[in-house]
Coordinates of N, CA and C and ligand atoms in Angstrom, one line a residue:
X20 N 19.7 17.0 16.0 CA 19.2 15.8 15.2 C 18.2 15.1 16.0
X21 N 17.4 15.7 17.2 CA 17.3 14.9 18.0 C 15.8 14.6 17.6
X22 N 15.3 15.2 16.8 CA 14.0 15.0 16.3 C 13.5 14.3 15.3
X23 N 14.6 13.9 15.0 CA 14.8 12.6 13.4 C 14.8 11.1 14.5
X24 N 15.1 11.3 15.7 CA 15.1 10.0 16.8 C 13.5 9.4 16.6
X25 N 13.1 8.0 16.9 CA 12.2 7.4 16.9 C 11.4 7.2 15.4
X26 N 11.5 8.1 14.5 CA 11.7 7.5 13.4 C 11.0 5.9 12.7
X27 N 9.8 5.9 12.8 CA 9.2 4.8 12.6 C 10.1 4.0 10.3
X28 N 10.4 2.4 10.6 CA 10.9 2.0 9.2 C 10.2 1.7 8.2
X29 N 9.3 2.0 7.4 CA 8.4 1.7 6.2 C 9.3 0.6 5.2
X30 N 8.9 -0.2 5.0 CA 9.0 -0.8 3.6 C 7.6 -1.3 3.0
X31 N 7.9 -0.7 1.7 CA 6.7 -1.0 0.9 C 6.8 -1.9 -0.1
X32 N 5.8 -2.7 -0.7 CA 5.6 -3.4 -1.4 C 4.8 -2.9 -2.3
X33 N 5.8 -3.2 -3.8 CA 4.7 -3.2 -5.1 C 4.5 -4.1 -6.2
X34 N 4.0 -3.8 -7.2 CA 4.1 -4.9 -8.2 C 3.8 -4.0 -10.0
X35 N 3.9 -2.8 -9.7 CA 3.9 -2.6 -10.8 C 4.0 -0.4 -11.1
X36 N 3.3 0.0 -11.6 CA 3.2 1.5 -11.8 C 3.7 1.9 -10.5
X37 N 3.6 2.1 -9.2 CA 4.2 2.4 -8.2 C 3.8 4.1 -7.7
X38 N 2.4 4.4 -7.9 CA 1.7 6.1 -8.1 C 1.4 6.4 -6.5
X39 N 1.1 5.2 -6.1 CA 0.9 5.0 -4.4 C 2.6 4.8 -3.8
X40 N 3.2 4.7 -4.2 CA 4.9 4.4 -3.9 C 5.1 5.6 -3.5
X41 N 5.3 6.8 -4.9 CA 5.5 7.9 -4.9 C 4.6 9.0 -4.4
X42 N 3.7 8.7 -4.1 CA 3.0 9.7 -3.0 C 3.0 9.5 -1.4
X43 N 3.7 8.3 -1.4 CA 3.9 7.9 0.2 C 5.4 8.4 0.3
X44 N 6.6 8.5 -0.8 CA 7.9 8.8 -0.8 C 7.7 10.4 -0.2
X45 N 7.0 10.9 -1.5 CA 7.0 12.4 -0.8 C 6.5 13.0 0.0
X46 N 5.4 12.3 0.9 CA 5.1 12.9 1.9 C 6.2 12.0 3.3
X47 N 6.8 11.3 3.1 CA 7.5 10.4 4.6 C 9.1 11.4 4.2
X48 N 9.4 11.8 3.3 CA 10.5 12.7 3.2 C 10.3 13.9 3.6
X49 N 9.6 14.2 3.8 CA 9.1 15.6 4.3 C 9.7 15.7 6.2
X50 N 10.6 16.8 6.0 CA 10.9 16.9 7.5 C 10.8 16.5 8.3
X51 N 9.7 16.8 8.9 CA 8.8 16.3 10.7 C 8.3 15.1 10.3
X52 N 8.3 14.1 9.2 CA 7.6 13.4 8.9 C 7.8 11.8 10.0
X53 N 6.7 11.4 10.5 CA 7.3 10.4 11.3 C 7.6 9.1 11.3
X54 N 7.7 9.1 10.1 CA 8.4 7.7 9.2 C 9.3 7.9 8.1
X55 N 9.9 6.7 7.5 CA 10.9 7.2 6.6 C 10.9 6.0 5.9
X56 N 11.0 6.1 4.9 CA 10.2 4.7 3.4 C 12.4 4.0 3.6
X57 N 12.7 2.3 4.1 CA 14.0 2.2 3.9 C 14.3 1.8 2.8
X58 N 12.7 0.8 2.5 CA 13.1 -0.5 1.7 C 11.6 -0.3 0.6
X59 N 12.1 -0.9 -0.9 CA 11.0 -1.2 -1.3 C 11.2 -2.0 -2.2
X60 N 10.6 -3.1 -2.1 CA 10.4 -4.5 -3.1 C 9.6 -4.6 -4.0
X61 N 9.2 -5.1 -5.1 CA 8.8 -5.3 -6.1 C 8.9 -7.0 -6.5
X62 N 7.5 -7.4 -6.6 CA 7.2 -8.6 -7.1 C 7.2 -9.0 -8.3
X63 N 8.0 -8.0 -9.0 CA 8.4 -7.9 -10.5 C 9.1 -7.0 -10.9
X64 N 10.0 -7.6 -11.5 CA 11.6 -7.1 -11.4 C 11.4 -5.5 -12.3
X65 N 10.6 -5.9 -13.3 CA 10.3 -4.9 -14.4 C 8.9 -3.9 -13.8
X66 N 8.7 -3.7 -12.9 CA 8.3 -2.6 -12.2 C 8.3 -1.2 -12.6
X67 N 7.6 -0.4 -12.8 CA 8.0 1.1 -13.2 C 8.0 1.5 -11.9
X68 N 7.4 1.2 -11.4 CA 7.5 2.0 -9.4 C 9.1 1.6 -9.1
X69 N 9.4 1.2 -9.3 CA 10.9 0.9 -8.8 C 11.5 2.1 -9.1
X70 N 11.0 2.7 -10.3 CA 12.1 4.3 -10.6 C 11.7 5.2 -9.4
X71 N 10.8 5.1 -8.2 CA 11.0 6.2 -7.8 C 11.6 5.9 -6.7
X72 N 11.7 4.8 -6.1 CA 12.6 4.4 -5.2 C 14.0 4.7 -5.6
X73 N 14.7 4.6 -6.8 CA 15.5 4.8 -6.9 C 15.7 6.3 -7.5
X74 N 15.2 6.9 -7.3 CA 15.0 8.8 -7.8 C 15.1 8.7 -6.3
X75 N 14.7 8.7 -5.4 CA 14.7 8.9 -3.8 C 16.2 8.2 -3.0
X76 N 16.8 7.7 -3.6 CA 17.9 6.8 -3.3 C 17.4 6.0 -1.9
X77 N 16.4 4.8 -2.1 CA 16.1 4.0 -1.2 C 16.3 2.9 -1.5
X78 N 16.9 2.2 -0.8 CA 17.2 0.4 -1.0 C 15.8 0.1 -1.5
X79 N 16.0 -0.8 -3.3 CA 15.1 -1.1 -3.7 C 15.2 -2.7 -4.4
X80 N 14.7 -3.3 -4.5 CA 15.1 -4.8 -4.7 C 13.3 -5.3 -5.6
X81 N 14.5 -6.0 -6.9 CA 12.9 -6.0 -7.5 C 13.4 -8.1 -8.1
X82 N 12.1 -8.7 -7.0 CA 12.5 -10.2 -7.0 C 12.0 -10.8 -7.6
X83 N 12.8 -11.8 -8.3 CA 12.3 -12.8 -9.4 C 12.0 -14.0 -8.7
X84 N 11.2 -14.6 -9.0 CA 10.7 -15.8 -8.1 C 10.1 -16.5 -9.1
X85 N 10.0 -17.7 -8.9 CA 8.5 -18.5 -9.4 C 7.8 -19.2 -8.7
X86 N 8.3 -19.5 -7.1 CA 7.2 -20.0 -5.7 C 7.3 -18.8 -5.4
X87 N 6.0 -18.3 -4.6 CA 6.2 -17.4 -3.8 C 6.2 -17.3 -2.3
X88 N 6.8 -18.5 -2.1 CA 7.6 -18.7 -1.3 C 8.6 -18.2 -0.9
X89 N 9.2 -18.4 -1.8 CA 10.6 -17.9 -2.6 C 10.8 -16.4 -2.2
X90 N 9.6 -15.5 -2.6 CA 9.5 -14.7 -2.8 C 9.5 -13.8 -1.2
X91 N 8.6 -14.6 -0.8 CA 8.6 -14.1 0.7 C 9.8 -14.3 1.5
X92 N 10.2 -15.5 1.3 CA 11.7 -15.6 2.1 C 12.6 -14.6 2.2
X93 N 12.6 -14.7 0.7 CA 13.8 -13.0 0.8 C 13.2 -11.8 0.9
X94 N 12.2 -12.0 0.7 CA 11.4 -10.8 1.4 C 11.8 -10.2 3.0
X95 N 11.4 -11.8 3.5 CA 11.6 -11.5 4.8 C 12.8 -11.0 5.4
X96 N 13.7 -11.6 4.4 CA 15.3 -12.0 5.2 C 15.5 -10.1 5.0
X97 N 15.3 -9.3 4.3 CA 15.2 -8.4 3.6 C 14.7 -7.5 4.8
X98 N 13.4 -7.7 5.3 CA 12.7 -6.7 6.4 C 13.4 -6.7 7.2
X99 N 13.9 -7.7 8.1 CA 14.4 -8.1 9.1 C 15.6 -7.5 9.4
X100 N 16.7 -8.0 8.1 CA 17.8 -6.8 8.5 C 17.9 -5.3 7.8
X101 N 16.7 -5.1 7.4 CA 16.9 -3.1 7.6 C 15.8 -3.0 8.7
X102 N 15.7 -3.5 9.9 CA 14.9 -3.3 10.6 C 13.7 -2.6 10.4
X103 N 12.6 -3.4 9.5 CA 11.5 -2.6 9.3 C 10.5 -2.4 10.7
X104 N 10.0 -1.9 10.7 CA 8.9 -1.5 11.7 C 7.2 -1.7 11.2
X105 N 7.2 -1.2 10.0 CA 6.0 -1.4 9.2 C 5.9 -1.7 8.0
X106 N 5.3 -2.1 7.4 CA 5.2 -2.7 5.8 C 3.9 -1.7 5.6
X107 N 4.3 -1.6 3.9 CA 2.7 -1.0 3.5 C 2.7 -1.6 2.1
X108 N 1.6 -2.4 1.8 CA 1.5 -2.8 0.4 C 0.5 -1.8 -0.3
X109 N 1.6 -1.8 -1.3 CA 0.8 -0.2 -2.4 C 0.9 -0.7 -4.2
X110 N -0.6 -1.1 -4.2 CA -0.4 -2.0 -5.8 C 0.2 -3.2 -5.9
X111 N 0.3 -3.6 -4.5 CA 1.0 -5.2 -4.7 C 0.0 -6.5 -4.7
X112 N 0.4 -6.9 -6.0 CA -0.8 -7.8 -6.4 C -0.7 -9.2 -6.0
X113 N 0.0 -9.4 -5.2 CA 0.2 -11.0 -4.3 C -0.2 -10.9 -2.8
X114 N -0.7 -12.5 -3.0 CA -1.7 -12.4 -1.5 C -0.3 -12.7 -0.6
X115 N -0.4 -12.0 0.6 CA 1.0 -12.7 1.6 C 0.3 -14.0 2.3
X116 N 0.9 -15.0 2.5 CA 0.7 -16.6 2.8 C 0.7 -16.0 4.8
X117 N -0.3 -16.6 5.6 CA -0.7 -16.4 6.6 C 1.2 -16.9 7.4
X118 N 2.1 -17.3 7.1 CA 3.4 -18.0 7.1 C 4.1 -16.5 7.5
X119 N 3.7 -15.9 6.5 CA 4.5 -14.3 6.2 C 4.5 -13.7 7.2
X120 N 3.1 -13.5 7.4 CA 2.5 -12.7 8.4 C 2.5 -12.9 9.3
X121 N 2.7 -14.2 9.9 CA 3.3 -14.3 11.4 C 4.9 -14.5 11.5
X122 N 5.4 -14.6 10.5 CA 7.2 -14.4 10.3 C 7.2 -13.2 10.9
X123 N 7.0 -12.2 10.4 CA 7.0 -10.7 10.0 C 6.8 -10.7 11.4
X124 N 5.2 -10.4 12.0 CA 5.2 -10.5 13.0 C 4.9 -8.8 13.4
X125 N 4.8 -7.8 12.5 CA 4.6 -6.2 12.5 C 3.6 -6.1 11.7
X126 N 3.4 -4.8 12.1 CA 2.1 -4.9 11.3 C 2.3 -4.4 10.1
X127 N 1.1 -5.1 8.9 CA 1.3 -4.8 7.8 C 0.0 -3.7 7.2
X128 N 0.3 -2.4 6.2 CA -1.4 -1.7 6.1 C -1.3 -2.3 4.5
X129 N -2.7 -1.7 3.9 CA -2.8 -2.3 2.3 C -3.8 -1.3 2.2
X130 N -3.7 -0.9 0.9 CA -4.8 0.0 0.4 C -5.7 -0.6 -0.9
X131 N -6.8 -0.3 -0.3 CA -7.5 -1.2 -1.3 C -9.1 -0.4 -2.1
X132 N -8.8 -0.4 -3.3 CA -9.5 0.5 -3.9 C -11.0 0.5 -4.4
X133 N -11.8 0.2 -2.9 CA -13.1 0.0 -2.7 C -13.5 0.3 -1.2
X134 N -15.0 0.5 -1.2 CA -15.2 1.1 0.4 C -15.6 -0.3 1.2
X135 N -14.2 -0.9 1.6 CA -14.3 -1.9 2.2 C -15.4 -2.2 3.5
X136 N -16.3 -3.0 4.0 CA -16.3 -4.4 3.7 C -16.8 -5.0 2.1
X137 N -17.2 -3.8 1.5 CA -17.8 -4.4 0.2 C -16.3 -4.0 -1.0
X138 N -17.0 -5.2 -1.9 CA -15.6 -5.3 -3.0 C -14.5 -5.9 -2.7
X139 N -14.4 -6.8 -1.8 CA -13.2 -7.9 -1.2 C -12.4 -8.3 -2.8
X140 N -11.4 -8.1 -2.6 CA -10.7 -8.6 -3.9 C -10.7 -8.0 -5.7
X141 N -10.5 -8.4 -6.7 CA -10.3 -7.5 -7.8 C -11.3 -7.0 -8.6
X142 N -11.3 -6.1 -9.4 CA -12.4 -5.6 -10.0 C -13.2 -4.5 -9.2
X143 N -12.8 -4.1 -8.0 CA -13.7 -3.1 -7.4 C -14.5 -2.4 -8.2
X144 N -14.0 -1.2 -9.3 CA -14.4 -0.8 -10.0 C -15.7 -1.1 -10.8
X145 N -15.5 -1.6 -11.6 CA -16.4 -2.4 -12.6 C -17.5 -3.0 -11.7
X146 N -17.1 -3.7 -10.1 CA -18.4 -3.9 -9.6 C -19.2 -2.8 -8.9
X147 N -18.8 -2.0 -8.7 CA -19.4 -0.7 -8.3 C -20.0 0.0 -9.0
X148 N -19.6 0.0 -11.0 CA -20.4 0.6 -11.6 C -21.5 0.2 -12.1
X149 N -21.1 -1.3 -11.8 CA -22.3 -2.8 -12.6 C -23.4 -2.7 -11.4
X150 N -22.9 -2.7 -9.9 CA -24.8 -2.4 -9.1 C -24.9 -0.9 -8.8
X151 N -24.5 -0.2 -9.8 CA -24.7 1.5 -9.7 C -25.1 1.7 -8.3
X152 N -24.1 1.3 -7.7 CA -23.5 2.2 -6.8 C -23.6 3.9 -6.3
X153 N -23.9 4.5 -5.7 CA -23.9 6.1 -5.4 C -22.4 6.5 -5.4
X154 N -21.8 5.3 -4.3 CA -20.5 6.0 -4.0 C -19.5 4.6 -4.1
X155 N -18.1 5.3 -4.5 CA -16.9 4.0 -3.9 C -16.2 5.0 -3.3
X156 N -14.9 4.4 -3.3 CA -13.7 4.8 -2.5 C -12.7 4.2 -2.3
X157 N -11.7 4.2 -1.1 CA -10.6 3.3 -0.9 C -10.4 3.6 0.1
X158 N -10.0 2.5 0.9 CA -9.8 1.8 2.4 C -8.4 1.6 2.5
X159 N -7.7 2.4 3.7 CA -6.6 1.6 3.9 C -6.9 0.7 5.9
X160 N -6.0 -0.6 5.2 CA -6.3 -1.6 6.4 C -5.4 -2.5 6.8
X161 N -5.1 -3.0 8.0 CA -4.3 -4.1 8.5 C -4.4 -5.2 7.7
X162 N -3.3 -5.7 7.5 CA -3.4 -7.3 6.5 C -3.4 -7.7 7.5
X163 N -4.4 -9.2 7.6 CA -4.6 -10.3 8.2 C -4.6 -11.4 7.3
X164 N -5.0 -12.3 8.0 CA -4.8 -13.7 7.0 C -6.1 -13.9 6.1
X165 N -7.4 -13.4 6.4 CA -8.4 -13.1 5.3 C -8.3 -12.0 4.4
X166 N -8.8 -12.4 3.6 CA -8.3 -11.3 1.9 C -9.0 -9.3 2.4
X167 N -8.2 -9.0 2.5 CA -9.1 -7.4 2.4 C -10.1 -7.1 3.6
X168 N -9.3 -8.5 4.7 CA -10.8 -8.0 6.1 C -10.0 -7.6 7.2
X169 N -9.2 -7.0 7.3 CA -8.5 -6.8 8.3 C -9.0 -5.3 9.1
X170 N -8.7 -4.9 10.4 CA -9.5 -3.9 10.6 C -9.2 -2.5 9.9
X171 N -10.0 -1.7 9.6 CA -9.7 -0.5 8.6 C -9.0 0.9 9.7
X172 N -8.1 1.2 8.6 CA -7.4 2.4 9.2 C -8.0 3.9 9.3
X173 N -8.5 3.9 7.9 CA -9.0 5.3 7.5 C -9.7 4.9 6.0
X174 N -10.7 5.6 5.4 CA -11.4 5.6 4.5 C -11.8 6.5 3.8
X175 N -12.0 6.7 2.6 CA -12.8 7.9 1.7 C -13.6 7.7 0.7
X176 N -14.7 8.7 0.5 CA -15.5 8.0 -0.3 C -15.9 9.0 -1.4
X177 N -15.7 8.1 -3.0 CA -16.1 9.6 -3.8 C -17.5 9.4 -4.4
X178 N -18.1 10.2 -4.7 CA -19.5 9.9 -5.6 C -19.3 9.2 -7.2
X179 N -19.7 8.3 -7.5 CA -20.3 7.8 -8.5 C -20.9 8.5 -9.4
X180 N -20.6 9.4 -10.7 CA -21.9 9.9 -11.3 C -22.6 9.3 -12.8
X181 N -23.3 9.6 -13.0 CA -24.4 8.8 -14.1 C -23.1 8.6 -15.6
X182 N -22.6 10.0 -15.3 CA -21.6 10.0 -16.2 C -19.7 8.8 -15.5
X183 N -20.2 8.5 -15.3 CA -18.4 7.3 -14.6 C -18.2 6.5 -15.3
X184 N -17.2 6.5 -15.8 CA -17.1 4.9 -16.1 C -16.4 4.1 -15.4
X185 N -16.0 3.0 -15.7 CA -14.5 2.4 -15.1 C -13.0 3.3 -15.1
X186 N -12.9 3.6 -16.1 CA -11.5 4.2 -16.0 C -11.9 5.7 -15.5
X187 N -12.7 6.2 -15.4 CA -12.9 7.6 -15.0 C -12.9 7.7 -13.5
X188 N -13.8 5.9 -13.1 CA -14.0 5.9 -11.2 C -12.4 5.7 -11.1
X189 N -12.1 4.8 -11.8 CA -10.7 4.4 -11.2 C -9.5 5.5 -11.0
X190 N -10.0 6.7 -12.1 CA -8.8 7.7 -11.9 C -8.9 8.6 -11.0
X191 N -10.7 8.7 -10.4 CA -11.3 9.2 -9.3 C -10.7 8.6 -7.6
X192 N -10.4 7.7 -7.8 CA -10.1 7.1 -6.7 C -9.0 6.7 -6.4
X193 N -8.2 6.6 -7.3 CA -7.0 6.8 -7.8 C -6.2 8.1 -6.7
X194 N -6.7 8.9 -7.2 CA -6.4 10.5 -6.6 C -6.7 10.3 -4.9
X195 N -7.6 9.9 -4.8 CA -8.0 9.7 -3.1 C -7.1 8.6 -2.6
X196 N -6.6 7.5 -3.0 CA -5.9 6.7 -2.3 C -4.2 7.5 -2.2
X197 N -4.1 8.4 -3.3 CA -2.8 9.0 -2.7 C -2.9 10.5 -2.0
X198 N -4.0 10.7 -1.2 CA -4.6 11.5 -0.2 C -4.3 10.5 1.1
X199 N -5.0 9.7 1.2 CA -5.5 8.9 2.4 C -4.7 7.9 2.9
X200 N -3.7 7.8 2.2 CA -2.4 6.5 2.4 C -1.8 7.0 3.4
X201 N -0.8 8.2 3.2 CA 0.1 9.0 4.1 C -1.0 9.5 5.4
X202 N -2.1 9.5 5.0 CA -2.8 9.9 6.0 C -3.2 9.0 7.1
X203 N -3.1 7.8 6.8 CA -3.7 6.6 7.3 C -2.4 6.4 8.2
X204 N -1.2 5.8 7.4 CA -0.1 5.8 8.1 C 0.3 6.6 9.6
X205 N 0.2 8.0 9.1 CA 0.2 8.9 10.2 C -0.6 8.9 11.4
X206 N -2.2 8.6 11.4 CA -2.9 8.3 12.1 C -2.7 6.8 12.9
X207 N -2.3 5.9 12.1 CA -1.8 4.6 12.5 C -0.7 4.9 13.5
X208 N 0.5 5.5 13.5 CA 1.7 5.6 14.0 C 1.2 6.4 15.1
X209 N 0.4 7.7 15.6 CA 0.1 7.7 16.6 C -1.2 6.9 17.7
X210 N -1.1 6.1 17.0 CA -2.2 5.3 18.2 C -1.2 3.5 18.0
X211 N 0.3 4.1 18.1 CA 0.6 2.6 18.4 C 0.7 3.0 19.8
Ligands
LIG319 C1 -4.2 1.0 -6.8 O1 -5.5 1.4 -7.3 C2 -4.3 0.1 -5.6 O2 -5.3 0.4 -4.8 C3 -4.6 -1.2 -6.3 O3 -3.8 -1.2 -7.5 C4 -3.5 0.1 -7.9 C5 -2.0 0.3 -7.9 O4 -1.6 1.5 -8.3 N1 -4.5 -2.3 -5.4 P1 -0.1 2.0 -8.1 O5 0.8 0.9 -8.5 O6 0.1 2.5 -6.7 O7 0.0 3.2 -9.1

């Protein structure tokens, strides 16, 4: 058993479809894999990502709040005793309060579906097709206390074509962020 030892703890955060949940489930379940998903929260109780945490049999908690305060507390109280190691927010649509992030005190990654520094925040898409753009992509990165500036893990970029629209880049990139998530992760965990 001695190769399942050191074992880095994921808990992830989501808030809704959960497509980045389940591509990070099946690749950290995978044998040699050097992490293992304990925990996963949902910022809305009615979550569809929540089924695959629970198809996976992973402690899954889906919290109702109206501060999100609230929301973080037991969040925290949450990380703390399944001893997480790392957080990854995948489709979680709440900013964490700079409070969180030094509670926590581990580091947190976020995937964000633009070729960051450009596209800080929502709409990536649509702004990429509106200054016709050549290329987008998706960045995964350390949360910090500024929105989407934290330093970048790993990145990929797809081409833009005359023919894209919004929902065609978004299903384009879509596919690349459940490429480059597990991959970011893995690259992150050896250079702690
Ligand atoms: C992804 O495109 C993610 O980058 C963005 O929201 C979407 C969530 O998708 N922040 P899912 O919940 O992982 O399917």
């Amino acid at each position: 058993m001695e190769k399942y030892l050191g074992k880095k703890n994921l808990a992830v955060f989501i808030s809704g479809r959960g497509s980045n949940l389940k591509s990070l489930l099946k690749f950290t379940s995978k044998k040699n894999s050097s992490t293992k998903i304990i925990l996963v929260i949902s910022s809305n109780p009615n979550a569809i990502g929540l089924k695959y945490a629970k198809k996976y049999k992973i402690k899954n908690y889906g919290i109702k709040f109206s501060k999100k305060s609230s929301f973080e507390n037991q969040s925290l109280k949450l990380l703390k005793k399944n001893k997480v190691d790392i957080l990854c927010l995948a489709g979680f649509m709440k900013i964490l309060s700079g409070s969180f992030i030094k509670k926590f005190a581990k580091p947190i990654l976020n995937i964000h579906p633009s070729l960051l520094p450009k596209y800080k925040g929502l709409n990536t898409h649509e702004r990429a097709i509106k200054n016709k753009d050549k290329f987008s992509g998706a960045t995964i990165h350390l949360v910090t206390q500024k929105l989407d500036s934290g330093k970048i893990i790993l990145q990929k970029r797809v081409k833009i074509l005359k023919s894209d629209n919004v929902s065609s880049l978004r299903k384009k990139i879509l596919k690349i962020e459940h490429e480059i998530y597990p991959k970011a992760i893995a690259k992150f965990i050896t250079n702690l």
